[in-house]
Amino acid sequence: MSTMKPLSRNGRQAFTLVELLVVIAIIGVLVGLLLPAVQAAREAARRMQCSNNLKQLGLASHNFHDTLREFPKNYTKIGPNAWEAASANFHILPYIEQNNLYDQGQAKIMDSSLTEGQRWSFFYGTLFNTPIDGYKCPSALAAPRRGTHPNGWDGPGVNYGWSTGSRTETVWAGTRFNGMIAYSEAMRMSDVTDGLSNTLLASELLSGSGATGSSGQYPFDFFYSSNGPFNAVVDKDFPTQAELQAIGIAARDSASGVRSNNGTMWGWYGAGQSTLTTAAPPNWEYPTTGGDCCPGGAHDWGVGIVPPRSMHPGGVNAVLGDGSVRFITETINLLTFQRLGNRRDGQPLGEL
């Protein structure tokens, strides 16, 4: 008499353990294949949003120029002391639909009844601590809420910097800046003799990691070193690969500490906060760096290398003087990139 295998209640044979493991393995393979594609699609969307942010900054700077016949300065005093100043990001607020913040700031500047401390507390404790989505790249890591350097400050994060050009000076260089944006000097379209489409206006920055002392991490933190390697640069407009390498190695090996709150406060005028340079290529292999100008203090004026940096694979977004947005690869020819930052060198740009 023949025998028959028992059927499951629904009349189908149940999964065996081997079949179940095969199904799980197939699902795992599919997830492994699809996940990179999903991540790539998300990064593409973030990069597009970042590109749009820079497009808006370019448009805002043009509207500012149409109104005042100059581009915004990156250093405008808001108090009696030299360090009490606002960046270009403050002045373009009305042109990025942030009129309320701008009006609040102007009211405090004009209020003669305020003490220096009260005005300073408002700007650096309240106004410049207001998060603005248009100043932040969605691919970048969030800025630490408080920088950990002893002289640090709070900030909501900023991931875009105005280009001051290819020189190794970063703040108090006056008319020596060769970029589209300077500090206390007004720049006009007529000053961009190389052409707006051939000159960088702004690009990306990364916020500090929150590290302390000599435990900084690059590409995120601002490292300090001696002025020696900077002083050895022969042509300040076009530092060579060898000169940049000497500066980078000195910064990497420096024990003088880091400022981990760079890329933190959009209203602050310092290099690494609201400005960058094109002396070194995007996503430079060495740390962002500045010379230590004062005994016992790490300050953000004087000399420095502040290249554009981003979390986008392969390069950075950038807006040119004509308002067009380009993706600049980190393998761009060094001289081409330096000339892109220089508004007046009169030389052919080369291929971006």
XYZ file of C-alpha atoms in Angstrom:
352
model
C 0.000 0.000 0.000
C 1.501 3.346 -1.035
C 2.000 6.206 1.390
C 1.589 9.941 0.714
C 3.464 12.856 2.296
C 1.261 14.912 4.562
C 0.312 18.323 3.223
C 0.204 21.545 5.178
C -3.177 22.915 6.119
C -3.388 25.144 3.056
C -2.473 22.288 0.774
C 1.091 23.557 0.043
C 4.339 22.102 1.178
C 6.090 24.228 3.866
C 9.436 26.034 3.292
C 12.453 24.067 4.294
C 15.249 25.731 6.253
C 17.505 25.661 3.208
C 14.894 27.396 1.049
C 14.391 30.051 3.706
C 18.122 30.726 3.882
C 18.278 30.999 0.092
C 15.459 33.559 0.080
C 17.170 35.578 2.815
C 20.437 35.476 0.878
C 18.706 36.686 -2.289
C 17.082 39.549 -0.381
C 20.469 40.458 1.087
C 22.057 40.544 -2.351
C 19.251 42.736 -3.697
C 19.585 45.140 -0.767
C 23.340 45.236 -1.309
C 22.793 46.118 -4.956
C 20.063 48.678 -4.367
C 21.455 50.475 -1.298
C 24.362 52.179 -3.111
C 21.949 53.323 -5.806
C 19.596 54.753 -3.174
C 22.479 56.472 -1.388
C 23.753 57.878 -4.686
C 20.287 59.215 -5.510
C 20.052 60.872 -2.106
C 23.485 62.448 -2.486
C 22.531 63.689 -5.958
C 19.477 65.376 -4.441
C 21.581 66.916 -1.660
C 24.169 68.126 -4.151
C 21.418 69.710 -6.247
C 20.052 71.516 -3.174
C 23.557 72.706 -2.357
C 23.936 73.939 -5.929
C 20.659 75.822 -5.606
C 21.839 77.438 -2.348
C 24.909 78.773 -4.131
C 22.758 79.917 -7.043
C 20.696 81.976 -4.597
C 23.832 83.495 -3.068
C 25.021 84.480 -6.524
C 21.652 86.046 -7.314
C 21.633 87.865 -3.970
C 25.075 89.343 -4.598
C 23.964 90.587 -8.031
C 20.810 92.152 -6.613
C 22.934 93.777 -3.907
C 25.220 95.157 -6.634
C 22.239 96.413 -8.649
C 21.054 98.341 -5.594
C 24.330 99.688 -4.180
C 26.622 99.496 -7.226
C 29.087 97.251 -5.385
C 29.376 93.727 -4.028
C 28.976 93.290 -0.264
C 32.113 93.821 1.808
C 33.031 91.026 4.177
C 33.968 93.380 6.997
C 31.663 96.124 8.233
C 32.037 97.452 11.764
C 29.046 97.148 14.083
C 30.827 98.451 17.180
C 33.822 100.540 18.294
C 36.348 97.685 18.359
C 38.016 96.309 15.240
C 36.777 92.789 15.953
C 33.150 93.928 16.217
C 32.195 93.485 12.585
C 29.726 91.654 10.360
C 30.366 89.576 7.254
C 28.874 89.866 3.777
C 26.347 87.218 4.822
C 24.692 89.774 7.095
C 24.398 92.387 4.365
C 22.716 90.112 1.814
C 19.996 88.991 4.248
C 17.336 91.196 2.575
C 18.169 89.537 -0.743
C 17.629 85.977 0.519
C 14.239 86.695 2.123
C 15.653 87.317 5.600
C 14.567 90.946 5.925
C 13.430 90.484 9.507
C 16.883 89.420 10.705
C 18.538 92.267 8.829
C 16.127 94.835 10.246
C 16.770 93.562 13.774
C 20.498 94.010 13.260
C 20.187 97.486 11.781
C 17.976 98.558 14.671
C 20.651 97.509 17.173
C 23.386 99.267 15.187
C 21.397 102.517 15.199
C 20.345 102.286 18.864
C 22.723 104.682 20.630
C 21.330 103.747 24.047
C 22.933 100.286 23.894
C 26.253 99.628 25.546
C 29.028 97.941 23.604
C 28.427 94.738 25.560
C 24.694 94.765 24.879
C 25.171 95.220 21.149
C 27.876 92.564 21.021
C 25.712 90.148 22.988
C 22.834 90.599 20.560
C 24.854 90.049 17.389
C 27.113 87.229 18.511
C 24.783 85.710 21.059
C 21.458 85.972 19.229
C 21.378 87.202 15.633
C 24.384 85.314 14.258
C 23.200 82.228 16.145
C 20.008 82.066 14.095
C 20.093 79.033 11.762
C 19.643 79.865 8.067
C 19.061 76.869 5.805
C 20.391 78.733 2.773
C 23.821 78.938 4.412
C 24.068 75.185 5.053
C 24.821 72.308 2.682
C 22.576 69.274 3.300
C 25.515 66.917 2.671
C 27.762 68.525 5.289
C 28.003 67.424 8.892
C 26.262 69.635 11.437
C 28.498 72.147 13.194
C 29.185 71.558 16.899
C 26.842 73.749 18.867
C 29.809 75.206 20.727
C 33.382 75.246 19.525
C 35.802 73.809 22.049
C 38.717 76.173 21.554
C 39.110 78.321 24.724
C 38.305 81.398 22.651
C 35.476 79.728 20.778
C 31.915 80.846 20.251
C 28.517 79.369 19.516
C 27.127 79.131 16.026
C 24.435 77.430 13.951
C 26.775 76.387 11.132
C 27.785 77.821 7.758
C 28.967 75.864 4.701
C 29.570 78.571 2.101
C 32.388 81.072 1.828
C 33.020 84.073 -0.409
C 36.201 83.925 -2.457
C 38.860 86.491 -1.560
C 41.118 85.136 -4.294
C 44.312 83.149 -4.660
C 46.584 85.027 -2.265
C 47.842 83.506 0.956
C 46.538 86.437 3.006
C 43.145 85.817 4.572
C 41.829 88.875 6.423
C 43.782 92.074 6.976
C 45.304 92.268 3.514
C 43.359 95.316 2.332
C 43.683 96.035 -1.382
C 46.014 93.072 -1.861
C 43.047 90.721 -2.212
C 42.604 89.612 -5.808
C 39.213 87.887 -5.500
C 35.682 89.120 -6.117
C 35.045 89.781 -2.426
C 37.329 91.765 -0.129
C 37.053 92.930 3.446
C 36.735 96.696 3.861
C 37.267 97.445 0.167
C 34.253 97.714 -2.147
C 34.370 95.546 -5.266
C 32.397 96.338 -8.406
C 31.703 94.386 -11.558
C 34.077 96.679 -13.407
C 36.883 95.513 -11.092
C 36.513 91.946 -12.370
C 38.601 92.504 -15.476
C 39.007 88.785 -16.204
C 35.247 88.522 -16.688
C 32.500 87.399 -14.332
C 32.215 83.984 -15.994
C 35.940 83.398 -15.402
C 36.040 84.339 -11.713
C 34.935 82.458 -8.605
C 32.410 84.192 -6.356
C 31.749 81.593 -3.640
C 32.112 77.911 -2.850
C 31.773 75.406 -0.003
C 33.179 75.152 3.534
C 33.065 72.439 6.185
C 32.373 72.979 9.872
C 34.854 72.036 12.586
C 34.646 68.686 14.345
C 34.616 69.965 17.913
C 38.126 68.648 18.590
C 40.443 70.339 21.091
C 44.104 71.294 21.188
C 46.265 69.233 18.861
C 43.662 66.490 18.417
C 42.048 68.177 15.441
C 40.794 66.327 12.419
C 41.163 67.450 8.867
C 39.431 68.183 6.553
C 37.148 69.561 9.271
C 39.336 71.671 11.563
C 41.465 74.798 11.203
C 45.106 74.039 12.089
C 47.628 76.683 13.115
C 51.334 76.768 12.382
C 54.180 79.265 12.283
C 54.390 81.979 9.652
C 57.698 80.584 8.365
C 56.376 78.500 5.439
C 54.063 81.356 4.423
C 56.953 83.821 4.398
C 58.803 81.532 1.987
C 56.131 81.906 -0.710
C 57.675 83.919 -3.553
C 54.548 84.910 -5.515
C 51.726 85.469 -3.015
C 49.178 85.413 -5.863
C 50.269 82.008 -7.152
C 51.946 79.787 -4.539
C 53.552 76.730 -6.112
C 52.764 73.093 -5.377
C 56.026 72.762 -3.427
C 55.331 75.893 -1.369
C 51.811 74.696 -0.578
C 53.120 71.292 0.435
C 55.584 72.890 2.871
C 52.750 74.912 4.416
C 50.483 71.862 4.574
C 53.066 69.626 6.240
C 53.858 72.328 8.810
C 50.159 72.633 9.614
C 49.610 68.882 9.786
C 52.526 68.409 12.168
C 51.889 71.546 14.237
C 51.385 71.230 17.980
C 49.947 74.739 18.332
C 46.372 73.502 18.277
C 43.275 73.910 16.176
C 40.207 76.074 16.057
C 37.386 73.575 15.883
C 34.596 76.099 15.476
C 35.386 77.166 11.920
C 32.337 76.995 9.667
C 30.215 77.835 12.684
C 28.935 81.418 12.541
C 27.670 82.911 9.273
C 27.887 86.500 10.528
C 31.544 86.314 11.542
C 33.996 87.827 9.048
C 36.914 85.464 9.671
C 38.486 83.209 7.069
C 36.953 79.760 7.372
C 33.718 81.309 8.623
C 32.556 83.430 5.704
C 35.483 83.453 3.257
C 37.811 81.031 1.494
C 40.761 81.209 -0.881
C 41.850 79.474 -4.088
C 45.541 79.185 -3.228
C 45.123 75.403 -2.800
C 42.751 73.082 -4.692
C 39.330 71.909 -3.477
C 39.400 69.234 -0.754
C 43.137 69.824 -0.283
C 44.944 66.828 1.207
C 46.428 68.981 3.991
C 44.604 70.842 6.771
C 43.062 74.240 6.322
C 45.604 76.455 8.040
C 46.533 79.919 9.216
C 49.701 81.402 10.651
C 49.793 82.083 14.376
C 50.086 85.850 14.330
C 50.163 86.584 18.030
C 52.161 85.003 20.894
C 49.984 82.561 22.779
C 46.967 83.061 20.561
C 45.586 81.387 17.467
C 43.896 84.028 15.343
C 42.225 84.023 11.969
C 43.895 87.016 10.390
C 47.119 87.431 8.475
C 48.176 84.484 6.338
C 46.334 81.283 5.619
C 45.257 78.584 3.177
C 41.474 78.153 3.267
C 40.480 75.971 0.290
C 36.895 75.014 -0.566
C 35.841 71.739 1.054
C 32.724 69.596 0.837
C 31.299 66.158 1.588
C 30.398 65.659 -2.081
C 32.503 62.915 -3.676
C 35.173 64.275 -6.002
C 34.886 68.030 -5.606
C 32.860 71.071 -4.572
C 30.007 73.173 -5.878
C 30.912 76.739 -6.778
C 29.138 79.818 -8.085
C 30.968 82.060 -10.542
C 30.694 85.799 -10.849
C 28.040 85.578 -13.557
C 25.793 83.516 -11.260
C 26.382 80.168 -12.948
C 27.038 77.162 -10.703
C 29.746 74.641 -11.545
C 31.058 71.485 -9.911
C 34.815 71.923 -9.524
C 36.711 68.660 -9.252
C 39.451 68.222 -6.683
C 41.818 67.176 -9.496
C 41.611 70.563 -11.226
C 44.944 71.967 -12.381
C 46.363 74.096 -9.553
C 47.203 77.128 -11.688
C 43.780 77.000 -13.350
C 42.084 77.017 -9.958
C 44.234 79.877 -8.703
C 43.409 81.895 -11.816
C 39.722 81.137 -11.285
C 39.956 82.945 -7.952
C 41.923 85.881 -9.355
C 39.712 88.583 -10.848
C 42.480 90.521 -12.596
C 45.474 88.385 -13.637
C 44.655 88.726 -17.347
C 45.670 85.162 -18.217
C 43.674 82.436 -20.006
C 41.746 80.410 -17.467
C 42.141 76.886 -18.797
C 39.642 74.036 -18.594
C 37.617 73.706 -15.394
